[in-house]
């Protein structure tokens, strides 16, 4: 009883939780009993890591820090305002971003816009004309409409697809639409503008239904684009000037164009050995063909039939003179050849090859197909008359005897200049550019005659060299006047057109000499291609060697590089 009371008293003096018996699960096999101190940890045991270096082994020296794409490499020079990407190490992105493209307004707008067109959208410089905070920017639909209308006039006038895109981009860029993408095909113009990556794009297009040859209007449009991109015309002023350009009448009357076609054919006949009578006969046939083509155009016939109608009278005059060979000693073949010079579509041929060389293959294929249809129309018109004259009328047309190569340098140079002059009038050029194109055509014929007649070079490379000089001079003149190069180039290549080769091919076809005809036609195609490539190469040489102000403003390759 006493022990029980002592035990109870001892239990009563303890805390309530101490009175609860502890189970075996509350104790750990590694926990010392109560009242026994913890043993000290052994000296040779320390917590280590599997990545720690063991004793006795020297640690490796620290490696070089990993480089970054934005870290300046060793040996490179930090770019400043005068450092371009070409001075940095190759293969590295500059640490401070891409060099800023600065294209001054002293350069022609064609060069500035071509440079930006061939850049990705993210690398293009922002427009220099930024709208003020308190002034809203120009309405996007009106800017796109003005851009399309300007592009329509340029494409309808025969300008190359690359220059049309450059003009459209220049107009949109000048009014603050920097994220703009123009697209040009043979008959369709499209321009798309996206304000930002999260906004919906605005797209507009326009179809070119009719094309004409009015280089006066083309030159006025080029001046308008230059003023928009360099002088900051307002949208209303640009619309007003564009309306004035559309209202302007052609600089030459209809009878003047008919007389120019006659002068062109007569001068071309003198280039291939004709005299005064041949000059008059070729001029008469060409003027009759021109009036007949205008009559077909007024009746709404397609352009193919207009060329068929235009080719009939010159061939008929030549066949008639050949039938009177016993009474009149006239080179009938020279008459027909002169008429062919007035019909060959040299403008469309040069534009088509230029589009192909600059990477616009769809537009180039369409232009060359158009040239093929027009040449087929000429072939049909002339071949009908030649076949009837040779097989029915008994005309004797011998190209080898009729077009003997006669060296008459003075007469041929004058004839070449007259041909270029008449061609410039037919293209509706401004009067100040007519004389320049005339001199350029005379220089082209002098170069061709010196290479083909004096030096004995093959006609195809001689033609290419002469056309290259035409393209070079035309590009320099266009840069000097901030205008299109077409008025200075197209008329100047007139003396180089393969009129005689086309005539030889048609005459041999009419005489059922297919092999000879195909050979002559192949030569004509080679001469035409040499003219187009020479003109384009001369223009590219002018762009290559003339310095363009601004950093990183070099012209990029067209569309693809080396086929990849």
Phi, psi and omega in degrees: 000317179294319178296323181293323180291323179293320179294321180292324178294321177296322179290328180291331180282348180274166178289157181298323182287337180286338181285344182280123181294139179270141180271170178292334180290339181281350179253150177251147180295339182261004181263125179292154179296166179294138179090351179261122182291155179289137179287149178290149180291146179295149185290330185270008179245118178226140177293123181239170178248149179292345178265359180285146179281125180296160181292144179093353179249127181285138179292151179289148177293148180296136179283169179290141180297145181293134183285166179234154178294341181253011178263133181293121180295160178294133179094349180273155181255131179297129183286144173242198183294340181255006182261132178256173183293334182289342180274349180275172179294140179291144176090359181243143172280133179303138185295339181255025179090177179291145178298143181289133179274122181238104180252112183284159180280000177285338180277156175300145183295336178298317181292318181295317183285325175297320180298316182284330179298325183269014172259152168298157184300324182289341181262355182288139177291151180290154178300143181284334179266093179264138180290144179290161184295325182270000180241127178289152178286173180292150180294132184299315180301323181289322177296317179295323178295316177297320178299316181291322180294321177293317177297326179296316179295321180292315181292322178292333179278358177099010180289152179293156184297323181294319178292326177294316177297320179296319178294317180296317179293323179297319179294312180296320180294324181293332180263017171095004179265084185279328180271067187235139181230105174272149178223132184234127168240191188296319182233000185235132176244132180225139175223133182234136180230129177238112184302319179206180183289343182254353180266155178285139179286153176248123185235137177223151179217165181209141182255133178268108184269326184230144178235146180214171180247095176221091183285344173294316177294321179298317179295322179295323178294321178298318177296323178296316178297321178298318180291325179293317184279338186247328185251355174071052176295144174287166182295323179291320177296320179296317177297321180295316180292325178294322177295322177295322179295320180291327182281339184297138179276166178294146185287343184236143179286172181296319180294331177292322177292322178295318177295324179294322177295322176294318178297321179296314181294319179295318178294322178294323177294329177288331177296329183259019172106007181283163178249204184292317180295319177297321178302311182293319181294317179295321179296319179297313180298320180292321180292320175297319178296323179294316179294323179292323177294320177296323177296318177295323178294321178294336178272002176082018178287149177298165185294332178301313181288334175295320178289327174299315180293323181290334180276347182290307186297316179300318179293323179294320178295318179295317179294323179295319177292328177292325177292335178264029184298328180287343182253325182233126179269089184230139176281093184295326180295326178293328178295314180293321179297319177299321177294327178292325177302324182284350184250338184297126183281076180293327182296311180293327180295313180296317180296321180295314179293323179297319178296322178293321181289334180265004173100004180263078191287325179295312179295321179296317179297321179293318180295315180293327175294323175297316177300319179298319178293320180294318177295324177296323175296317177298317180300315180298314182296313183287321184291327177300314182289318180296319180296317178294323181289323183282317188264339182248310184278349179074026179288143179252103180246109181243104184295325182295324180273332187278328185244057176290140183285110181246126180275105176230077190304312184294312182296319181291324177294317178297319179295320178296321179291321176296321179297315178296321178298313180294322178298319179296323178293318178297330178277004177060045180279160174291154188295326181289332179274344180296317183289325178294317178295326178296313178295322179296322177293322176296320178296319179299318180289324177298316179296316180296315179296321179294323182279316185278317184271311184280310183276348179073024180284154178299144183300329184292306177294327177297319177295320180296320180293315179297319178293327176297320176294322176299314179296322179295311180295322179296320179292321178296318179293322179293323177293323180294325183257003182053046183230182177285150179276346184299317179299334181266352186248312190298313180291329183289338179273001181304313179296341182269355183296145185277061180291317181292322179295321177296319179296317178302317181297314181294319180295320178292325175296319179294332179267011179063026175258080189292319182298315178294322179295319178295322178296318179293321179293323176296320177296320177298318178295322178295320178294318178297317179294323177296321178297311184295315180293321179297316178298314180295320180294320176298320178294319179293326177295322177297319178290330184287318188266344176274127185289135176257117180297151178114151181276141177054036183261019181290147183282129182278166181294154183277114171065298182226165179231120177055030173081358182273000000 
